[in-house]
Amino acid sequence: MISAALPPPRLQLRCTECAAAQSERDAAVFCETCGGLLAFELDSSAGFDVARYRDVLAERRRSNDVIDRSGVWRFRELLPAIAPSDVVSLREGDVPLYEARRGAVYANANRVRYMHLGMNPTASFKDFGMTVAMSHARARGARLAVCASTGNTSASMAAYAARAGMTAVVLVPDAGISEAKLAQTLDYGARVLAIGGDFDAALEIVRTLDARRFAIVNSVNPLRIEGQKTTALLLLESSGWHVPDWVVLPGGNLGNSSAIGKGFREAHALGLIDRIPRLAVVQAAGAAPFVRAFESGEPLQPVHAQTTATAIKIGAPASWRKSLGEVRASNGTVLAVPDETIADARAVIGIDGIGCEPASAASLAGLRVLVERGVIAANDDVVLMLTGHMLKDTAYAAAYHAGTAPFANAIAHVANADDARRHLDSLVQEAC
Ligand code: F0G
């Protein structure tokens, strides 16, 4: 453990619409006055010892203490205060950065890395935020956690609720979520309400619930955003505080882009970095209401979402205003890519030996388009956020490989040992 505590910057919970201050202890998710989304504002005016903080972080990486080793709680001075005894952690957050070799070739870019958020305990980026939201819920004595989900939030919430000794209830669309995500959610002991509607309809139901009776842990909960902002801090810390030119990530309900943008902005305000990277948010073409809002400057018009990247099949993203603020603050951009491009990009990430679920590959698909359009230069330093693990949606991968050359030839059915040897001989010849 670190000898002397660092003085934390102050965080004040406020409404993002009417700016009314809110008490963190009420655990409200929406503003009591106007119903707007809440956010923690960081007061960076007190001065912050950057060199010391970097040393503290490096020291914590060598510690065996659970909260030091978590890639979220290592940054606890920048999070809402929660007693260590209330922290519910599964060692989330410390995810790897990989050089993108074939991905870079595919996108015609030279300096591309994947930050694999799917290498988290429940195999998606949700664990970054869930550890904070569920720790807060446990600290205030909540017994029941609830969320609407396209599958990843539900799996993450279910795992952390199990660790916290709480009951988890998830609302999911009764069709179209991946079997693996549902199986995970059930395995961790959650109760599942499968609704005859999509994610947007499920979130509408959750919005009507009383946050004093249920811990609502969708990304409308500002504690989720605080946890997920550490993705930005972790990226910077893992890169020796070097700032990439671009961070490209998929957008669905738009919590993650809001959170990551906030993380970079705060790191800048504290003096940890001297500029912020530009954000590119990528949506699936059939679920792209944010693209229209970004381009028109008009309020977001919900759409009926349609995409095979089921994680981002969202037509009325709750955090669009927050995300738009972050994209604009970073001089970033928003774009849409067709499902077929997402599918090809996902397969390319696979043959880089990394793999991810469909929604995550929107990042590489988006990069390719942005390089084509000249928005991102071939030599820009780019980080692609891979938001979920490949094993989250194996049915999608199997269907792709069955129907797409050269993968369709990857499985040969062999009759006997001689037949197998013949195949191996020809493969040896191919490889030489
Ligand atoms: N990628 C994956 C793998 C996701 O699961 C999600 C969202 C996103 C990207 C989009 O992130 O909503 O913060 O813009 N999944 C949510 C869920 C909606 O319920 O699991 P966002």
XYZ file of C-alpha atoms and ligand atoms in Angstrom, residues 123-126 147-155 181 199 218-219 224-225 228 249-258 281 283 310-314 317 319 323 357-360 385-389 392, ligand 1:
71
model
C -15.173 -10.378 -21.360
C -16.472 -6.897 -22.170
C -15.705 -3.259 -21.332
C -18.723 -3.132 -19.026
C -30.475 -3.131 -16.004
C -31.705 -3.260 -19.590
C -29.198 -4.883 -21.885
C -28.200 -6.218 -25.269
C -26.260 -8.849 -23.293
C -22.948 -7.516 -22.057
C -24.209 -5.177 -19.353
C -26.389 -7.999 -18.055
C -23.487 -10.480 -17.861
C -24.183 -13.551 -23.183
C -33.204 -2.728 -26.029
C -27.223 1.027 -17.008
C -24.792 3.652 -18.274
C -20.814 3.599 -14.520
C -19.388 6.523 -16.476
C -15.444 3.576 -17.642
C -14.763 3.030 -30.783
C -18.248 1.638 -31.464
C -21.280 3.593 -30.266
C -24.601 2.145 -29.127
C -26.227 3.729 -26.090
C -23.216 6.110 -26.118
C -22.147 5.696 -22.492
C -18.666 4.465 -23.319
C -17.726 7.299 -25.661
C -19.061 9.766 -23.049
C -17.576 7.028 -32.721
C -22.294 3.097 -35.451
C -26.606 -6.991 -31.796
C -24.648 -5.299 -28.984
C -25.160 -1.914 -30.656
C -28.685 -2.493 -31.953
C -29.945 0.655 -30.246
C -29.223 6.177 -27.259
C -26.276 9.380 -23.544
C -21.224 11.790 -26.090
C -17.349 -9.666 -31.117
C -19.102 -7.997 -34.077
C -19.901 -4.598 -32.495
C -16.244 -4.132 -31.516
C -11.274 -0.040 -28.744
C -12.312 -3.710 -28.947
C -15.260 -3.696 -26.580
C -16.100 -7.394 -26.333
C -14.410 -10.798 -26.616
C -19.326 -13.473 -26.917
N -19.612 -2.784 -27.892
C -20.181 -3.762 -27.174
C -19.558 -5.110 -27.232
C -21.318 -3.507 -26.387
O -21.839 -4.477 -25.667
C -21.873 -2.200 -26.387
C -23.060 -1.899 -25.593
C -21.239 -1.211 -27.149
C -20.115 -1.538 -27.892
C -21.720 0.184 -27.190
O -21.377 0.893 -26.040
O -23.664 1.595 -25.397
O -21.657 2.581 -24.313
O -22.204 3.122 -26.685
N -23.733 -2.778 -24.960
C -24.821 -2.478 -24.046
C -25.270 -3.720 -23.321
C -25.905 -1.667 -24.608
O -26.419 -3.775 -22.859
O -24.496 -4.648 -23.151
P -22.268 2.131 -25.575
